[in-house]
PDB file of C-alpha atoms in Angstrom:
ATOM      1  CA  MET A 293     110.029 116.098 113.266  1.00 82.00           C
ATOM      2  CA  TYR A 294     108.769 113.116 115.237  1.00 89.00           C
ATOM      3  CA  LYS A 295     106.582 113.068 118.309  1.00 93.00           C
ATOM      4  CA  ILE A 296     108.120 110.729 120.884  1.00 96.00           C
ATOM      5  CA  LEU A 297     106.719 109.428 124.176  1.00 96.00           C
ATOM      6  CA  VAL A 298     109.464 108.585 126.687  1.00 97.00           C
ATOM      7  CA  VAL A 299     108.306 106.338 129.546  1.00 96.00           C
ATOM      8  CA  ASP A 300     110.735 105.715 132.415  1.00 95.00           C
ATOM      9  CA  ASP A 301     110.514 106.057 136.193  1.00 94.00           C
ATOM     10  CA  GLU A 302     114.052 107.515 136.262  1.00 93.00           C
ATOM     11  CA  GLU A 303     113.941 111.251 135.654  1.00 94.00           C
ATOM     12  CA  LYS A 304     117.608 111.339 134.604  1.00 94.00           C
ATOM     13  CA  ILE A 305     116.996 108.794 131.854  1.00 94.00           C
ATOM     14  CA  ARG A 306     113.991 110.734 130.544  1.00 95.00           C
ATOM     15  CA  ALA A 307     115.998 113.966 130.602  1.00 95.00           C
ATOM     16  CA  LEU A 308     118.919 112.378 128.736  1.00 95.00           C
ATOM     17  CA  ILE A 309     116.728 110.989 125.968  1.00 95.00           C
ATOM     18  CA  LYS A 310     114.768 114.241 125.699  1.00 95.00           C
ATOM     19  CA  LYS A 311     117.966 116.269 125.394  1.00 94.00           C
ATOM     20  CA  TYR A 312     119.176 114.301 122.371  1.00 94.00           C
ATOM     21  CA  ALA A 313     115.733 114.010 120.783  1.00 94.00           C
ATOM     22  CA  VAL A 314     115.007 117.730 121.060  1.00 93.00           C
ATOM     23  CA  PHE A 315     118.475 118.490 119.687  1.00 92.00           C
ATOM     24  CA  GLU A 316     117.501 116.536 116.553  1.00 90.00           C
ATOM     25  CA  GLY A 317     114.298 118.565 116.272  1.00 90.00           C
ATOM     26  CA  HIS A 318     111.796 116.105 117.746  1.00 92.00           C
ATOM     27  CA  GLU A 319     108.952 116.756 120.173  1.00 93.00           C
ATOM     28  CA  VAL A 320     109.086 114.778 123.426  1.00 95.00           C
ATOM     29  CA  VAL A 321     106.350 113.964 125.924  1.00 96.00           C
ATOM     30  CA  GLU A 322     107.357 112.302 129.207  1.00 96.00           C
ATOM     31  CA  ALA A 323     105.604 109.737 131.418  1.00 95.00           C
ATOM     32  CA  LYS A 324     107.014 108.543 134.731  1.00 94.00           C
ATOM     33  CA  ASP A 325     105.194 105.210 134.778  1.00 94.00           C
ATOM     34  CA  GLY A 326     103.057 102.840 132.732  1.00 94.00           C
ATOM     35  CA  MET A 327      99.704 104.076 133.986  1.00 95.00           C
ATOM     36  CA  GLU A 328     100.522 107.644 132.979  1.00 95.00           C
ATOM     37  CA  ALA A 329     101.738 106.448 129.580  1.00 96.00           C
ATOM     38  CA  ILE A 330      98.476 104.612 128.896  1.00 95.00           C
ATOM     39  CA  SER A 331      96.456 107.682 129.872  1.00 94.00           C
ATOM     40  CA  ILE A 332      98.535 109.931 127.610  1.00 95.00           C
ATOM     41  CA  CYS A 333      98.277 107.541 124.634  1.00 94.00           C
ATOM     42  CA  LYS A 334      94.485 107.542 124.867  1.00 89.00           C
ATOM     43  CA  ASN A 335      94.471 111.262 124.156  1.00 89.00           C
ATOM     44  CA  GLN A 336      97.515 111.756 121.943  1.00 90.00           C
ATOM     45  CA  ASP A 337      99.180 110.117 118.956  1.00 89.00           C
ATOM     46  CA  PHE A 338     102.913 109.431 118.741  1.00 93.00           C
ATOM     47  CA  ASP A 339     105.365 108.352 116.070  1.00 92.00           C
ATOM     48  CA  ILE A 340     107.206 106.101 118.521  1.00 94.00           C
ATOM     49  CA  ILE A 341     107.336 105.133 122.213  1.00 96.00           C
ATOM     50  CA  ILE A 342     110.564 104.577 124.151  1.00 96.00           C
ATOM     51  CA  LEU A 343     109.433 102.375 127.025  1.00 95.00           C
ATOM     52  CA  ASP A 344     111.307 101.134 130.096  1.00 94.00           C
ATOM     53  CA  ILE A 345     110.550  97.604 131.300  1.00 92.00           C
ATOM     54  CA  MET A 346     111.203  97.846 135.040  1.00 91.00           C
ATOM     55  CA  MET A 347     108.748 100.392 136.456  1.00 91.00           C
ATOM     56  CA  PRO A 348     106.577 100.531 139.605  1.00 85.00           C
ATOM     57  CA  GLU A 349     102.857  99.646 139.481  1.00 83.00           C
ATOM     58  CA  LEU A 350     102.836  98.592 135.830  1.00 91.00           C
ATOM     59  CA  ASP A 351     105.856  97.207 133.985  1.00 92.00           C
ATOM     60  CA  GLY A 352     106.751  97.937 130.378  1.00 92.00           C
ATOM     61  CA  PHE A 353     105.385  94.641 129.052  1.00 92.00           C
ATOM     62  CA  SER A 354     101.937  95.249 130.572  1.00 93.00           C
ATOM     63  CA  THR A 355     102.003  98.872 129.445  1.00 94.00           C
ATOM     64  CA  CYS A 356     102.800  97.861 125.861  1.00 93.00           C
ATOM     65  CA  ARG A 357     100.054  95.234 125.912  1.00 90.00           C
ATOM     66  CA  GLU A 358      97.454  97.790 127.039  1.00 92.00           C
ATOM     67  CA  ILE A 359      98.486 100.428 124.502  1.00 92.00           C
ATOM     68  CA  ARG A 360      98.434  97.833 121.708  1.00 86.00           C
ATOM     69  CA  LYS A 361      94.734  97.227 122.426  1.00 86.00           C
ATOM     70  CA  TYR A 362      93.777 100.551 120.855  1.00 84.00           C
ATOM     71  CA  LYS A 363      96.826 101.942 119.037  1.00 85.00           C
ATOM     72  CA  THR A 364      99.619 100.581 116.866  1.00 82.00           C
ATOM     73  CA  ILE A 365     102.675 102.663 117.646  1.00 88.00           C
ATOM     74  CA  PRO A 366     106.289 101.525 117.144  1.00 91.00           C
ATOM     75  CA  VAL A 367     107.947 100.698 120.480  1.00 93.00           C
ATOM     76  CA  ILE A 368     111.564 100.559 121.614  1.00 93.00           C
ATOM     77  CA  MET A 369     111.981  98.892 125.010  1.00 92.00           C
ATOM     78  CA  LEU A 370     114.692  99.831 127.485  1.00 92.00           C
ATOM     79  CA  SER A 371     115.984  97.451 130.127  1.00 86.00           C
ATOM     80  CA  ALA A 372     118.808  97.195 132.629  1.00 82.00           C
ATOM     81  CA  ARG A 373     118.766  93.461 131.901  1.00 77.00           C
ATOM     82  CA  GLY A 374     119.716  91.707 128.698  1.00 68.00           C
ATOM     83  CA  GLU A 375     118.161  88.293 129.273  1.00 73.00           C
ATOM     84  CA  GLU A 376     116.957  86.460 126.188  1.00 75.00           C
ATOM     85  CA  TYR A 377     113.575  85.823 127.848  1.00 77.00           C
ATOM     86  CA  ASP A 378     112.906  89.557 128.143  1.00 80.00           C
ATOM     87  CA  LYS A 379     113.802  90.099 124.489  1.00 80.00           C
ATOM     88  CA  ILE A 380     111.635  87.233 123.267  1.00 83.00           C
ATOM     89  CA  HIS A 381     108.708  88.342 125.430  1.00 83.00           C
ATOM     90  CA  GLY A 382     109.022  91.882 124.096  1.00 84.00           C
ATOM     91  CA  PHE A 383     109.215  90.790 120.471  1.00 84.00           C
ATOM     92  CA  GLU A 384     106.187  88.521 120.955  1.00 82.00           C
ATOM     93  CA  LEU A 385     104.265  91.600 122.127  1.00 82.00           C
ATOM     94  CA  GLY A 386     105.226  93.295 118.873  1.00 81.00           C
ATOM     95  CA  ILE A 387     107.939  95.720 119.980  1.00 87.00           C
ATOM     96  CA  ASP A 388     110.280  96.957 117.262  1.00 86.00           C
ATOM     97  CA  ASP A 389     113.568  97.051 119.132  1.00 88.00           C
ATOM     98  CA  TYR A 390     115.184  96.320 122.490  1.00 88.00           C
ATOM     99  CA  VAL A 391     117.973  98.415 124.016  1.00 90.00           C
ATOM    100  CA  VAL A 392     119.955  97.449 127.110  1.00 88.00           C
ATOM    101  CA  LYS A 393     120.991 100.097 129.655  1.00 88.00           C
ATOM    102  CA  PRO A 394     123.417 101.798 129.769  1.00 87.00           C
ATOM    103  CA  PHE A 395     122.938 102.867 126.170  1.00 89.00           C
ATOM    104  CA  SER A 396     124.290 105.432 123.737  1.00 90.00           C
ATOM    105  CA  PRO A 397     121.713 108.229 123.238  1.00 90.00           C
ATOM    106  CA  LYS A 398     123.093 108.795 119.735  1.00 90.00           C
ATOM    107  CA  GLU A 399     122.589 105.126 118.818  1.00 90.00           C
ATOM    108  CA  LEU A 400     119.102 105.226 120.331  1.00 92.00           C
ATOM    109  CA  MET A 401     118.184 108.148 118.075  1.00 92.00           C
ATOM    110  CA  MET A 402     119.554 106.260 115.068  1.00 90.00           C
ATOM    111  CA  ARG A 403     117.248 103.380 115.932  1.00 89.00           C
ATOM    112  CA  VAL A 404     114.303 105.754 116.371  1.00 91.00           C
ATOM    113  CA  ASN A 405     114.902 107.294 112.935  1.00 88.00           C
ATOM    114  CA  ALA A 406     115.313 103.909 111.252  1.00 85.00           C
ATOM    115  CA  ILE A 407     112.174 102.399 112.791  1.00 85.00           C
ATOM    116  CA  ILE A 408     109.939 105.361 111.979  1.00 83.00           C
ATOM    117  CA  LYS A 409     111.179 105.556 108.383  1.00 78.00           C
ATOM    118  CA  ARG A 410     110.554 101.860 107.825  1.00 73.00           C
ATOM    119  CA  SER A 411     107.094 101.923 109.426  1.00 67.00           C
ATOM    120  CA  SER A 412     105.998 105.004 107.471  1.00 63.00           C
ATOM    121  CA  PRO A 413     103.022 104.433 105.112  1.00 52.00           C
ATOM    122  CA  SER A 414     104.954 106.358 102.471  1.00 49.00           C
ATOM    123  CA  ASN A 415     107.595 103.673 102.289  1.00 48.00           C
ATOM    124  CA  GLU A 416     107.856 102.926  98.542  1.00 48.00           C
ATOM    125  CA  GLU A 417     109.983  99.821  99.037  1.00 47.00           C
ATOM    126  CA  ILE A 418     106.920  97.597  99.448  1.00 45.00           C
ATOM    127  CA  LYS A 419     105.915  96.325  96.043  1.00 44.00           C
ATOM    128  CA  LYS A 420     102.266  96.506  95.071  1.00 55.00           C
ATOM    129  CA  GLU A 421     101.688  92.838  94.469  1.00 76.00           C
ATOM    130  CA  ILE A 422     100.239  89.657  95.916  1.00 84.00           C
ATOM    131  CA  ILE A 423     102.039  86.338  95.620  1.00 87.00           C
ATOM    132  CA  SER A 424     101.215  82.845  96.850  1.00 89.00           C
ATOM    133  CA  PHE A 425     103.156  79.723  97.757  1.00 88.00           C
ATOM    134  CA  GLU A 426     100.808  76.761  98.191  1.00 87.00           C
ATOM    135  CA  GLY A 427      98.441  77.912 100.974  1.00 91.00           C
ATOM    136  CA  LEU A 428     100.623  80.870 101.980  1.00 93.00           C
ATOM    137  CA  THR A 429      99.582  84.245 100.508  1.00 92.00           C
ATOM    138  CA  VAL A 430     101.607  87.440 100.886  1.00 90.00           C
ATOM    139  CA  ASP A 431      99.889  90.776 100.239  1.00 88.00           C
ATOM    140  CA  PHE A 432     102.666  93.363 100.064  1.00 84.00           C
ATOM    141  CA  THR A 433     100.295  96.249  99.365  1.00 79.00           C
ATOM    142  CA  GLY A 434      97.989  95.549 102.299  1.00 81.00           C
ATOM    143  CA  ARG A 435     100.831  94.308 104.513  1.00 84.00           C
ATOM    144  CA  ILE A 436      98.837  91.137 105.185  1.00 88.00           C
ATOM    145  CA  VAL A 437      99.772  87.458 105.308  1.00 93.00           C
ATOM    146  CA  TYR A 438      97.271  84.619 104.930  1.00 93.00           C
ATOM    147  CA  ILE A 439      97.586  80.895 105.640  1.00 94.00           C
ATOM    148  CA  ASP A 440      94.861  78.858 103.944  1.00 90.00           C
ATOM    149  CA  ASN A 441      92.847  82.099 103.438  1.00 87.00           C
ATOM    150  CA  LYS A 442      93.034  82.905 107.160  1.00 91.00           C
ATOM    151  CA  ARG A 443      94.784  86.131 108.107  1.00 91.00           C
ATOM    152  CA  ILE A 444      97.628  85.699 110.601  1.00 91.00           C
ATOM    153  CA  ASN A 445      98.969  88.305 112.980  1.00 87.00           C
ATOM    154  CA  MET A 446     102.646  89.111 113.309  1.00 87.00           C
ATOM    155  CA  SER A 447     104.623  91.843 115.019  1.00 84.00           C
ATOM    156  CA  PRO A 448     105.707  94.864 112.922  1.00 82.00           C
ATOM    157  CA  LYS A 449     109.295  93.641 112.823  1.00 84.00           C
ATOM    158  CA  GLU A 450     108.191  90.128 111.814  1.00 89.00           C
ATOM    159  CA  TYR A 451     106.338  91.673 108.844  1.00 90.00           C
ATOM    160  CA  ASP A 452     109.424  93.705 107.881  1.00 89.00           C
ATOM    161  CA  LEU A 453     111.690  90.668 108.079  1.00 93.00           C
ATOM    162  CA  PHE A 454     109.274  88.330 106.298  1.00 94.00           C
ATOM    163  CA  PHE A 455     108.555  90.709 103.397  1.00 93.00           C
ATOM    164  CA  TYR A 456     112.282  91.296 103.000  1.00 93.00           C
ATOM    165  CA  LEU A 457     113.006  87.566 102.836  1.00 95.00           C
ATOM    166  CA  VAL A 458     110.164  86.942 100.367  1.00 93.00           C
ATOM    167  CA  LYS A 459     111.162  89.829  98.086  1.00 90.00           C
ATOM    168  CA  ASN A 460     114.672  88.367  98.029  1.00 93.00           C
ATOM    169  CA  ARG A 461     113.501  84.777  97.684  1.00 92.00           C
ATOM    170  CA  GLY A 462     116.042  82.350  96.326  1.00 91.00           C
ATOM    171  CA  ILE A 463     118.933  84.585  97.362  1.00 92.00           C
ATOM    172  CA  ALA A 464     121.436  83.619 100.068  1.00 94.00           C
ATOM    173  CA  LEU A 465     121.349  86.532 102.527  1.00 93.00           C
ATOM    174  CA  THR A 466     124.096  87.041 105.056  1.00 92.00           C
ATOM    175  CA  ARG A 467     123.223  87.876 108.645  1.00 88.00           C
ATOM    176  CA  LYS A 468     124.934  91.250 108.290  1.00 86.00           C
ATOM    177  CA  LYS A 469     122.955  92.185 105.172  1.00 89.00           C
ATOM    178  CA  ILE A 470     119.624  91.167 106.716  1.00 91.00           C
ATOM    179  CA  ILE A 471     120.294  93.162 109.881  1.00 87.00           C
ATOM    180  CA  THR A 472     121.492  96.220 107.955  1.00 85.00           C
ATOM    181  CA  ASP A 473     118.585  96.205 105.477  1.00 85.00           C
ATOM    182  CA  VAL A 474     115.767  95.287 107.880  1.00 86.00           C
ATOM    183  CA  TRP A 475     116.841  97.122 111.006  1.00 79.00           C
ATOM    184  CA  GLY A 476     118.211 100.043 109.032  1.00 71.00           C
ATOM    185  CA  TYR A 477     121.284 100.832 111.134  1.00 58.00           C
ATOM    186  CA  ASP A 478     124.718  99.417 111.957  1.00 54.00           C
ATOM    187  CA  PHE A 479     123.960  96.670 114.436  1.00 53.00           C
ATOM    188  CA  PHE A 480     125.896  97.004 117.690  1.00 55.00           C
ATOM    189  CA  GLY A 481     124.248  94.445 119.936  1.00 52.00           C
ATOM    190  CA  ASP A 482     123.610  90.748 120.227  1.00 57.00           C
ATOM    191  CA  ASP A 483     123.374  88.875 116.908  1.00 66.00           C
ATOM    192  CA  ARG A 484     120.837  86.575 118.547  1.00 77.00           C
ATOM    193  CA  THR A 485     118.237  89.283 117.975  1.00 81.00           C
ATOM    194  CA  LEU A 486     117.988  88.162 114.344  1.00 87.00           C
ATOM    195  CA  ASP A 487     117.821  84.496 115.333  1.00 89.00           C
ATOM    196  CA  THR A 488     115.059  85.292 117.830  1.00 89.00           C
ATOM    197  CA  HIS A 489     112.990  87.029 115.150  1.00 90.00           C
ATOM    198  CA  ILE A 490     113.525  84.144 112.723  1.00 93.00           C
ATOM    199  CA  LYS A 491     112.349  81.723 115.420  1.00 93.00           C
ATOM    200  CA  LEU A 492     109.204  83.779 116.080  1.00 92.00           C
ATOM    201  CA  LEU A 493     108.582  84.215 112.352  1.00 93.00           C
ATOM    202  CA  ARG A 494     108.769  80.482 111.721  1.00 94.00           C
ATOM    203  CA  LYS A 495     106.307  79.937 114.554  1.00 93.00           C
ATOM    204  CA  SER A 496     103.877  82.470 113.044  1.00 93.00           C
ATOM    205  CA  LEU A 497     104.136  80.836 109.614  1.00 94.00           C
ATOM    206  CA  GLU A 498     103.287  77.419 111.080  1.00 93.00           C
ATOM    207  CA  ARG A 499     104.081  74.660 108.550  1.00 93.00           C
ATOM    208  CA  TYR A 500     105.347  77.238 106.056  1.00 94.00           C
ATOM    209  CA  GLY A 501     108.180  78.148 108.399  1.00 94.00           C
ATOM    210  CA  LYS A 502     110.100  75.483 106.456  1.00 94.00           C
ATOM    211  CA  TYR A 503     110.487  78.015 103.635  1.00 95.00           C
ATOM    212  CA  ILE A 504     113.001  79.956 105.741  1.00 96.00           C
ATOM    213  CA  VAL A 505     116.173  77.948 105.307  1.00 95.00           C
ATOM    214  CA  THR A 506     119.151  78.364 107.634  1.00 95.00           C
ATOM    215  CA  LEU A 507     122.489  78.641 105.836  1.00 93.00           C
ATOM    216  CA  ARG A 508     125.007  77.530 108.429  1.00 90.00           C
ATOM    217  CA  GLY A 509     127.769  80.073 108.885  1.00 87.00           C
ATOM    218  CA  VAL A 510     126.161  82.459 106.380  1.00 90.00           C
ATOM    219  CA  GLY A 511     122.583  83.507 107.132  1.00 92.00           C
ATOM    220  CA  TYR A 512     119.150  82.653 105.713  1.00 95.00           C
ATOM    221  CA  ARG A 513     117.296  82.131 102.433  1.00 95.00           C
ATOM    222  CA  PHE A 514     113.581  82.048 101.610  1.00 95.00           C
ATOM    223  CA  GLU A 515     113.127  78.988  99.435  1.00 92.00           C
ATOM    224  CA  THR A 516     109.931  77.352  98.168  1.00 85.00           C
TER     225      THR A 516
END
């Protein structure tokens, strides 16, 4: 059972998500706006937050930024808009997924389950090892990446994607395989989500972003 915080100013949306989540055996706490969500998170812990972007007083981006100051909780953002800017801004804040309204509650729950399973500390897929490529060091056990001995910060999904690419280094990975293995569900939306994460990942890796090679018409490969 997961404990889920649903933040949306539309009562019908909160009720719909709660109905499906409770049916699957999860506990749901509701917040009607960002300020209430921040207050709740200060006193309670959650496995995941489903957070609407367009809300009065405090939008979803600002709410996520405030919560991230004191807690690291996986976040799925909801939006009535599907603009690339909104997605990029959300991913830069460290959200784990982005869902455009109207959405399928069943698909949303699939995403919730996949994200929580992959972010669980009990995940045995992460190898207990540290490897280096020139000045780039990857600590799988500690989930840490260093550039020239300086720790760099990435979003949770960037870490997932980067570790996956490194563990499969030298292998040509199709877009479909990357999305299925990293996101953990059958991808229904915009394929540009993967490209956006690759772009952000390359930016985080600075000069070592060159190791992520684009295979035109196929996908990507981590190559040193």
